[in-house]
Coordinates of C-alpha atoms in Angstrom, one line a residue:
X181 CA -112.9 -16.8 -105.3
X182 CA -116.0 -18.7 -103.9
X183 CA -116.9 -17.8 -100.8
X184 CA -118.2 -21.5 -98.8
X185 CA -119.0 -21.5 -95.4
X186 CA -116.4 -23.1 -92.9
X187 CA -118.1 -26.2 -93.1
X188 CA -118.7 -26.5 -97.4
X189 CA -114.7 -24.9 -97.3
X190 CA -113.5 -28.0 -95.6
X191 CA -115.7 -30.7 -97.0
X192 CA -114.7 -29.0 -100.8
X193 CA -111.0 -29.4 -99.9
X194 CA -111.2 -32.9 -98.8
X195 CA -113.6 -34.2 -101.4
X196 CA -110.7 -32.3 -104.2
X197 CA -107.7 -34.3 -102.0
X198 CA -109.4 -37.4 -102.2
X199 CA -110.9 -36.9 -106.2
X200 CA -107.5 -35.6 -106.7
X201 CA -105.1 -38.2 -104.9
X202 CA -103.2 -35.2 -103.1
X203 CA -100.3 -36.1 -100.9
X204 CA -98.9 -32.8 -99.9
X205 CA -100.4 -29.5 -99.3
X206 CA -98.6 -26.4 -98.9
X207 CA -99.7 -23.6 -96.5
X208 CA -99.0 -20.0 -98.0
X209 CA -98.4 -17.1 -96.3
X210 CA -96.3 -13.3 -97.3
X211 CA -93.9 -11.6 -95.0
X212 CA -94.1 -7.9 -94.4
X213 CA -91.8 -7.8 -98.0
X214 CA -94.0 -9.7 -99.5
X215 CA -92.0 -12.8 -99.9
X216 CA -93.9 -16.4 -100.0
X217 CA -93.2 -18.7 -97.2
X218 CA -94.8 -21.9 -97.2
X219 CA -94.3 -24.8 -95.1
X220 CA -96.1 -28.5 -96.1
X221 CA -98.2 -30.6 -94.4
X222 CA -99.3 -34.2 -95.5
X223 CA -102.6 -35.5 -95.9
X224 CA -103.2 -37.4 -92.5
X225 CA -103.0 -33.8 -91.4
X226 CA -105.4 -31.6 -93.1
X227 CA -108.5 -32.3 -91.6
X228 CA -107.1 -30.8 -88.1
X229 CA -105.4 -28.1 -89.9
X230 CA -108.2 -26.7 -91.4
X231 CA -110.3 -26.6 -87.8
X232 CA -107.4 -25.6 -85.9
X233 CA -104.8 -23.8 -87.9
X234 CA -101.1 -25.5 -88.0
X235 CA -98.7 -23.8 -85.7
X236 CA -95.3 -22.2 -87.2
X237 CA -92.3 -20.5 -85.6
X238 CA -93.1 -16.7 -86.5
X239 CA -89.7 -15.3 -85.1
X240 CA -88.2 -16.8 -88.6
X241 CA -90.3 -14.5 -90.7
X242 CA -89.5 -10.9 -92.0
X243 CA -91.1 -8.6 -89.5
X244 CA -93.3 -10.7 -87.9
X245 CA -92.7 -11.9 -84.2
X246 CA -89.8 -11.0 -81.7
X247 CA -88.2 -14.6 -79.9
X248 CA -90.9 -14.1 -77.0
X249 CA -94.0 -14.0 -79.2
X250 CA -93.2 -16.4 -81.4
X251 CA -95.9 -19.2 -81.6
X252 CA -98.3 -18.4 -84.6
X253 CA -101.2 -20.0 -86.5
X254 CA -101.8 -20.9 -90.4
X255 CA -105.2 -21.4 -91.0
X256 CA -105.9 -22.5 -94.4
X257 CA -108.2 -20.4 -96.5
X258 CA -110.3 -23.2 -98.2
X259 CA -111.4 -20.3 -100.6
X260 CA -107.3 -20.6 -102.1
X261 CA -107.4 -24.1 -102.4
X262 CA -105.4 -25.2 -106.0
X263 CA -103.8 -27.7 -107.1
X264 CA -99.9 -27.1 -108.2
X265 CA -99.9 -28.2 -111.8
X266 CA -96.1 -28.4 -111.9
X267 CA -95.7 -31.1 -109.3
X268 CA -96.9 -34.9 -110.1
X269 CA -100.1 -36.0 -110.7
X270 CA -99.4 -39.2 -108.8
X271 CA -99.3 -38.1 -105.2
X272 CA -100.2 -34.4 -106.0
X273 CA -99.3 -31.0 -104.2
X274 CA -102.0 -28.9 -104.0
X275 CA -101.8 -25.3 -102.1
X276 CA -104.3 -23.0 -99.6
X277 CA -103.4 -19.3 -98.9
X278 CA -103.5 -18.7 -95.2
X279 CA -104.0 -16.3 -92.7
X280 CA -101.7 -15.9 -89.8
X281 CA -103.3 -15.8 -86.2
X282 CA -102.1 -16.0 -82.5
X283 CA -101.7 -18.8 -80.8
X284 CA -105.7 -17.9 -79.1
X285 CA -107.4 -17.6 -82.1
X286 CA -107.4 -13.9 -83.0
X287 CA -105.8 -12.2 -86.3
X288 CA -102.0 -11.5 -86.2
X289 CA -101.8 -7.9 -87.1
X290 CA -98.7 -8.2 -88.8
X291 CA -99.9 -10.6 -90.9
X292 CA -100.1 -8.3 -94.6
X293 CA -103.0 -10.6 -95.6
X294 CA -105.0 -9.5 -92.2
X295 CA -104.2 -5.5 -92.9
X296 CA -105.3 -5.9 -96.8
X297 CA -108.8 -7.4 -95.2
X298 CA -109.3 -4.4 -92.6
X299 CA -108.8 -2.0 -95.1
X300 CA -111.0 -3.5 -97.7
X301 CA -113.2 -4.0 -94.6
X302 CA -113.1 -0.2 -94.3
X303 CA -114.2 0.6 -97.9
X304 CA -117.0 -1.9 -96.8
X305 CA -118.3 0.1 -94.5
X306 CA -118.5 3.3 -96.7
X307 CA -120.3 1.3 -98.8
X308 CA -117.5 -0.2 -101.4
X309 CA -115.9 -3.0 -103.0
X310 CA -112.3 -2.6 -104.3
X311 CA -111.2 -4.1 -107.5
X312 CA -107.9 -4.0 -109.0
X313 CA -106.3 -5.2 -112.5
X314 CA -102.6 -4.7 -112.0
X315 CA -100.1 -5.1 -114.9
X316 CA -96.8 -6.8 -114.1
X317 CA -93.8 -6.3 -116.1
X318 CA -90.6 -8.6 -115.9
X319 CA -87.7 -9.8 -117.4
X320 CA -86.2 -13.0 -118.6
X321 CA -82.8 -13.8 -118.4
X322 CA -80.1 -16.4 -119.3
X323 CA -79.2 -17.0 -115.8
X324 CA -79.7 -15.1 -112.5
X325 CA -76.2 -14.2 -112.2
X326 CA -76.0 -11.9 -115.2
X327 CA -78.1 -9.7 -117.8
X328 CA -78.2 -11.7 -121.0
X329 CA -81.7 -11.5 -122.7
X330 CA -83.7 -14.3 -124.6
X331 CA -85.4 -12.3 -127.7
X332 CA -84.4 -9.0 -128.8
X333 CA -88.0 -7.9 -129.3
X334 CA -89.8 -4.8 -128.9
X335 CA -93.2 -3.4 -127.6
X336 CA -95.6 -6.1 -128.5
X337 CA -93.7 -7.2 -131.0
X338 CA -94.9 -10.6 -132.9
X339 CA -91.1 -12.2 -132.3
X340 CA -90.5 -15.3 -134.3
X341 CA -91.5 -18.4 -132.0
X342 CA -88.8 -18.2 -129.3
X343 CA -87.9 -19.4 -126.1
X344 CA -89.5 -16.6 -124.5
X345 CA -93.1 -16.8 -126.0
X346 CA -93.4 -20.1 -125.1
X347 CA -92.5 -19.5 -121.7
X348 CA -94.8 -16.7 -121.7
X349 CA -97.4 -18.9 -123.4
X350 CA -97.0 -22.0 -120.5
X351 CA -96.3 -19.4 -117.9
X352 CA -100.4 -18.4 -119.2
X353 CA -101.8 -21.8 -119.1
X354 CA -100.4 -22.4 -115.8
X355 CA -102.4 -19.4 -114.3
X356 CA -105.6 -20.7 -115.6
X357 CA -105.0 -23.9 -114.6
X358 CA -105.3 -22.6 -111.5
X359 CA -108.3 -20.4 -111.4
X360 CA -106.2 -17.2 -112.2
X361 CA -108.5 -15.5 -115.7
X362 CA -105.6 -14.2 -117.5
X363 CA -106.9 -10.9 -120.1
X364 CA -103.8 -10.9 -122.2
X365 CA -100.3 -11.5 -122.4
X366 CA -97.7 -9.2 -124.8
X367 CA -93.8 -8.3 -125.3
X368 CA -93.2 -5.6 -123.4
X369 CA -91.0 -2.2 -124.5
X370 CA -87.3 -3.7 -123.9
X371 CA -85.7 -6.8 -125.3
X372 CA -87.0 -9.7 -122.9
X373 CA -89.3 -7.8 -121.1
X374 CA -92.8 -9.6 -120.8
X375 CA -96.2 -8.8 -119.2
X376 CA -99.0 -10.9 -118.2
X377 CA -102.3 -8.9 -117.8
X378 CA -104.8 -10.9 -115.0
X379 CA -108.4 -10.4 -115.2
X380 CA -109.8 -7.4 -112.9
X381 CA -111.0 -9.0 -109.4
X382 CA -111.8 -7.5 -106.0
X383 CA -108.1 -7.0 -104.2
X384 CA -107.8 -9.9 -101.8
X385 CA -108.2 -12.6 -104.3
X386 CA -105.8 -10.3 -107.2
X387 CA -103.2 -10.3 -104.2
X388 CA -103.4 -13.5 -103.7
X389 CA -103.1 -13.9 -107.8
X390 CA -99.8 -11.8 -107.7
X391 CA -98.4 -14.1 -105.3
X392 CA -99.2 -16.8 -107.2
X393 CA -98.1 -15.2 -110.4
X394 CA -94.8 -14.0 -109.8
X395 CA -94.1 -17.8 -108.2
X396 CA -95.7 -19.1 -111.5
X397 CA -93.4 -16.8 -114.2
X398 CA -90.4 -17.7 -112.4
X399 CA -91.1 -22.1 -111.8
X400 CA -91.7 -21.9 -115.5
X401 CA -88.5 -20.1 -116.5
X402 CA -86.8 -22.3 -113.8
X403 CA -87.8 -25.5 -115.6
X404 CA -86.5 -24.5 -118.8
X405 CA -83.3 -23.6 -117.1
X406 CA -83.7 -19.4 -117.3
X407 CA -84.7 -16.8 -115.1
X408 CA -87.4 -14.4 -114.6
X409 CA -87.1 -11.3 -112.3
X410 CA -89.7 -8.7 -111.2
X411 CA -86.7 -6.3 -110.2
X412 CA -87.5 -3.0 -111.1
X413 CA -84.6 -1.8 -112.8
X414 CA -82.7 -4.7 -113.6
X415 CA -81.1 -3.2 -116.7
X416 CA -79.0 0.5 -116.4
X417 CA -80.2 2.6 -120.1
X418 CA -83.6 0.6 -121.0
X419 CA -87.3 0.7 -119.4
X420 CA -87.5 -0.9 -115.6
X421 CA -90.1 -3.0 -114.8
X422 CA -93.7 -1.7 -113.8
X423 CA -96.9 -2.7 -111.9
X424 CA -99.5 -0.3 -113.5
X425 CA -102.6 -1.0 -110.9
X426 CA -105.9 0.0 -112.5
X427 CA -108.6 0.5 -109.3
X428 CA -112.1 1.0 -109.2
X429 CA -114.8 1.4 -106.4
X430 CA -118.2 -0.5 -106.8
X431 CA -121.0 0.5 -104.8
X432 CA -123.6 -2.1 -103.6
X433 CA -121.9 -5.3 -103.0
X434 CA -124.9 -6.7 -101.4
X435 CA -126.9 -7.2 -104.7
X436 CA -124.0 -8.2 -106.9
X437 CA -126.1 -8.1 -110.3
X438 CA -126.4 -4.2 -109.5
X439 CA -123.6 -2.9 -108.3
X440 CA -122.3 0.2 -110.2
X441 CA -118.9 1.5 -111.0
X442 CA -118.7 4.4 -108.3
X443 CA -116.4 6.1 -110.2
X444 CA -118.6 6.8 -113.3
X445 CA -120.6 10.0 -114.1
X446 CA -122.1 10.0 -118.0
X447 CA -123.1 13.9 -117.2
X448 CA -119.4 15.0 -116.0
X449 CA -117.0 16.1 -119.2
X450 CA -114.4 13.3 -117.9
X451 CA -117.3 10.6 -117.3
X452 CA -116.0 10.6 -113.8
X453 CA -118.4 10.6 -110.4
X454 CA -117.3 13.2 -107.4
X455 CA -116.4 9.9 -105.8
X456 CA -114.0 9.0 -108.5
X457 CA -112.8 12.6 -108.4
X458 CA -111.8 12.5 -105.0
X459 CA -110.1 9.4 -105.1
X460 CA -107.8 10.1 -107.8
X461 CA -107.0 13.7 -105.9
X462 CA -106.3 11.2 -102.4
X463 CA -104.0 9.1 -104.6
X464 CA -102.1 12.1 -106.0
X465 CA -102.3 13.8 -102.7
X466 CA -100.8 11.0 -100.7
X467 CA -98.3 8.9 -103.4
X468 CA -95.5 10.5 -102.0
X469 CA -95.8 9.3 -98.5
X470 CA -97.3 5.8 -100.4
X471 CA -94.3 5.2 -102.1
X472 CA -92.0 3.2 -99.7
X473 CA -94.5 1.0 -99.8
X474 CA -95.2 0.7 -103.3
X475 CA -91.9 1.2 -103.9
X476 CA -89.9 -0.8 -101.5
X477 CA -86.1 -1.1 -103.0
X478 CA -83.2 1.0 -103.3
X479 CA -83.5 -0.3 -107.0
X480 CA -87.0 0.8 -106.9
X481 CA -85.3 4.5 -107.4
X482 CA -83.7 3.4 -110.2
X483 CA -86.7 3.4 -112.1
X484 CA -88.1 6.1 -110.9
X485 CA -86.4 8.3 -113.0
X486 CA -87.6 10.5 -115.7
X487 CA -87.3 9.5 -119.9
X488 CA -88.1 5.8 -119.5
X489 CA -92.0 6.2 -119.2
X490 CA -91.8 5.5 -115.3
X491 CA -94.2 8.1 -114.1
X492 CA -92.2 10.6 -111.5
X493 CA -94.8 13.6 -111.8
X494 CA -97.6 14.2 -109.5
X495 CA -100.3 15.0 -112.6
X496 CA -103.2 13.4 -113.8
X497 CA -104.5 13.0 -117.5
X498 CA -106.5 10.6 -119.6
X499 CA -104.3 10.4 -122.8
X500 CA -101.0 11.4 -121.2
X501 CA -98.4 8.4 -120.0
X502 CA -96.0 11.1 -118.7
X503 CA -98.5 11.1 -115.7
X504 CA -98.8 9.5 -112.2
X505 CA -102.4 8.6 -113.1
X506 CA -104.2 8.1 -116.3
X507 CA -107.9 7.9 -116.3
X508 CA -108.6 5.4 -119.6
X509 CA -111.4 7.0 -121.5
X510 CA -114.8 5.8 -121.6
X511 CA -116.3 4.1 -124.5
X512 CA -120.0 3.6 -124.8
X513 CA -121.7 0.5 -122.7
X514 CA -118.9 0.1 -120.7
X515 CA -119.4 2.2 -117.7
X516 CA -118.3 -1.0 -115.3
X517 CA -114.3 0.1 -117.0
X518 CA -114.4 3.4 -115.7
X519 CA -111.2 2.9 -113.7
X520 CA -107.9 4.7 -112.4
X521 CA -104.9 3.2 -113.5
X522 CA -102.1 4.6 -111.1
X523 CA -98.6 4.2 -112.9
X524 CA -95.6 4.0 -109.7
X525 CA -96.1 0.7 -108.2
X526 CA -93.5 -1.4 -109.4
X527 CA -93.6 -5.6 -109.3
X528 CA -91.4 -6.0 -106.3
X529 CA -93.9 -4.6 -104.0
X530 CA -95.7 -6.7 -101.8
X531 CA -99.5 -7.0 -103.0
X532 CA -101.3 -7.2 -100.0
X533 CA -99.7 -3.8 -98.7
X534 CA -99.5 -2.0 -102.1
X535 CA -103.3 -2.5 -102.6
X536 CA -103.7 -1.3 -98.9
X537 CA -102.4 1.9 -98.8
X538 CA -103.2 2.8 -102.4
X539 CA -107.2 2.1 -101.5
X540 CA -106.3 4.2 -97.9
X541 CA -105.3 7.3 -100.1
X542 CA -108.1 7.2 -102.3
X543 CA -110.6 6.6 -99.5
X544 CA -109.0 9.5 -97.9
X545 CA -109.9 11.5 -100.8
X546 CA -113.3 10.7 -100.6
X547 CA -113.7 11.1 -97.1
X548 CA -112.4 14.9 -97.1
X549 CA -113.5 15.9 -100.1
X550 CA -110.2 16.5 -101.8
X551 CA -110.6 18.7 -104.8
X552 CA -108.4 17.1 -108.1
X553 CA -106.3 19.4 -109.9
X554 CA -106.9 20.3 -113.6
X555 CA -105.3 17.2 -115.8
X556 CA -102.0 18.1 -117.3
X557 CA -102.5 16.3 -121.2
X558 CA -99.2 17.8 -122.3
X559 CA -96.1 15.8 -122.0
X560 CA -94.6 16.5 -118.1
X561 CA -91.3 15.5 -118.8
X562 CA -90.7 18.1 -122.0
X563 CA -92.3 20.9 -119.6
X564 CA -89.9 23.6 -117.9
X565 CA -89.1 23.5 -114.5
X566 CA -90.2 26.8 -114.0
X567 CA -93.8 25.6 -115.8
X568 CA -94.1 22.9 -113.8
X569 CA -93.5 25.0 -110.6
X570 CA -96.2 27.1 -112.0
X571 CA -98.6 24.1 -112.4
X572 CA -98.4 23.1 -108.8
X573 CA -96.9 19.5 -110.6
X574 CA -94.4 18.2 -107.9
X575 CA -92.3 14.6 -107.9
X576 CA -92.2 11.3 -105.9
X577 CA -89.5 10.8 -104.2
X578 CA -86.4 10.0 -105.6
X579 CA -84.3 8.2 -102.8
X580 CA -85.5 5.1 -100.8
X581 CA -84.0 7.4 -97.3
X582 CA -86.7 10.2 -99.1
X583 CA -89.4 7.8 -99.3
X584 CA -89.1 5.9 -95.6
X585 CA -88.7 9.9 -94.0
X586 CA -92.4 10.8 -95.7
X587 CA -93.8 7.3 -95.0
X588 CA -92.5 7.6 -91.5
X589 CA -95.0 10.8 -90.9
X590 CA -97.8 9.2 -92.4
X591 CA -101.2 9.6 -90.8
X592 CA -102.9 7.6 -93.2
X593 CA -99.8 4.9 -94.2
X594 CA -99.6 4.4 -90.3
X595 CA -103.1 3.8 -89.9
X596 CA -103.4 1.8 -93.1
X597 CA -101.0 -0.3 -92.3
X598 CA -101.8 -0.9 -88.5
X599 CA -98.8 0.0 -85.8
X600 CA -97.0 -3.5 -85.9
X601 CA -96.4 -3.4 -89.9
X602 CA -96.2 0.0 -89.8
X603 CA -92.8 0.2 -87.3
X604 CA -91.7 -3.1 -88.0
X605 CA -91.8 -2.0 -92.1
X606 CA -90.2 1.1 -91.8
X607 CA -87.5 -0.6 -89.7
X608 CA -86.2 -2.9 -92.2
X609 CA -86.2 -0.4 -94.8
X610 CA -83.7 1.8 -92.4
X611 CA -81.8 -1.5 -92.3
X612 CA -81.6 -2.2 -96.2
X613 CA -80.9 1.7 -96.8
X614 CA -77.9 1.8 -94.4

């Protein structure tokens, strides 16, 4: 994401319109779930949208205005401006993230784009930049009514050329067509199960990218006449879907050519820095009380379970899959991939809040000098209770009523989160678990 000034933003965005012959552009915003709204606004329009914001109805939206408060802002990021390649060239559709402000001028806190930009604003001020690579699993089915899959492939299984390669394959070009790097794309463990792997990027453009992704995958599968789900557990017997988030910390964002990984160490025996350290002892410390959040469905739970690789133990390890976090081992020259790849988060989750409070934990960590537990390389799952009660190695919870009840006495979620996403969050998840 290029970051213009105001005044290059606009002037970039209305040169593209014109080069471009855009008709329609479509403002972007998430609800507290994470769900895209988007409303349109024609050409004639844009040039006072982007001073001014365009004003929206907010009571409509998932947690985000009562009937008296209702008047909100969209004011285009010109930094998210992209055209939609599925729409016509002739009289084209192009799209801007935006971020939600009051009717004078100042952020909306229950806008989930503002509370990902405070927190990232926090790790600022200590001194870091957050980047994120998160893996998102999903499912393709004959229609959305029912279960029936497209291939019968396995775990990143060469299939013969099927419906649901090329899908995959268009589903790819799509996303670089529109700015998003893509790393690699594979088959994932169950029959129809795919995963799309974006490029590493500080976390307020990759949540943007997820938003865009998970609209991409399924207008894809849509124009061929299937359907794509991020449920998590869509199928009762075979692997759920997961959101594996690798995160790192780089220090010095002012000089970009020398920022540093903060989480490397080439003298410690796991290559990992104290910083790095303490983060992945905040992440392991707080997941629990993370977990409504990262974790936000009563069909989240059903994935949570232990023998289908869905982490459910509180351990760490660097070859181990049975744990909560795996610390990917170094390789000479490529300190910059030091990284923690925290295994719960599933795809349902919404990014901007799921990036928050995972980056609030680990800061946490750091802040208070959390000391990480020895890693635990055997398999979890095949260990005794009575070992793992011997290990210290507790769960996650295993209810969506467990998860809201820790989340609810959250210190760190709370202020994470900000009070009006916080209570109006934990709300609707009372709601959808009654």
């Amino acid at each position: 994401m290029e970051n213009r000034s105001k005044e290059e933003g606009k002037e970039y965005v209305l040169g593209m319109v014109k080069e471009h012959n855009v008709k329609f552009i479509r403002l972007w915003f998430t609800d507290i779930l994470g769900f895209l709204k988007s409303f349109a606004i024609t050409v004639e329009e844009l040039e006072g949208a982007l001073e001014e914001g365009m004003g929206f109805d907010g009571s409509s939206i998932e947690g985000f205005a009562r009937i008296d408060e209702s008047d909100m802002v969209a004011l285009p990021d010109t930094n998210t401006f992209q055209l939609l390649p599925w729409r016509p060239r002739e009289n084209a559709v192009a799209r801007m993230f935006c971020d939600v402000l009051k009717p004078g001028g100042e952020p909306f806190e229950g806008d989930p784009r503002y509370v990902l930009k405070k927190n990232l604003k926090r790790a600022a001020d200590m001194g870091f930049t957050f980047y994120v690579g998160p893996e998102l699993e999903y499912f393709y089915f004959q229609d959305s009514s029912e279960t029936q899959t497209l291939d019968a492939g396995g775990y990143f299984d060469l299939t013969p050329l099927d419906m649901a390669s090329d899908l995959r394959r268009e589903s790819v070009l799509t996303l670089e067509e529109m700015g998003i790097n893509v790393e690699y794309s594979h088959h994932e463990v169950a029959a129809s199960q795919h995963e799309i792997d974006m490029r590493y990027t500080e976390a307020l453009t990759m949540a943007d990218n997820v938003m865009t992704y998970r609209l991409v995958v399924k207008q894809m599968a849509l124009k061929h006449g299937v359907y794509a789900t991020f449920m998590p557990k869509p199928v009762l017997g075979i692997n759920g879907s997961g959101m594996h988030t690798h995160q790192s910390l780089f220090e010095d964002q002012n000089r970009p050519r020398k920022s540093r990984n903060a989480f490397f160490d080439k003298s410690d025996e796991y290559h990992l820095s104290e910083i790095g350290k303490c983060y992945i002892a905040g992440l392991l410390k707080h997941a629990p009380e993370i977990t409504a959040i990262t974790n936000q469905w009563v069909n989240s739970y059903k994935r949570l379970v232990p023998g289908y690789e869905a982490p459910v133990y509180l351990s760490w390890a660097r070859r181990n899959r049975s744990d909560l976090i795996r610390v990917p081992e170094y390789r000479p020259g490529r300190e910059n991939a030091t990284r923690v790849e925290f295994r719960s988060p599933d795809p349902a989750c919404n990014p901007y809040l799921a990036f928050s409070v995972m980056l609030a934990a680990g800061l946490e960590g750091i802040k208070k000098e959390y000391k990480v537990p020895v890693p635990v390389e055997e398999n979890v799952y095949e260990m005794s209770e009575e070992k793992r009660r011997r290990r210290g190695i507790t769960t996650l919870p295993d209810s969506l009523w467990e998860a809201i009840r820790l989340t609810e006495k959250s210190k760190v979620v709370r202020r994470a989160l900000g009070d009006h996403v916080f209570h109006a969050f934990i709300e609707n998840k009372k709601i959808e678990w009654d």
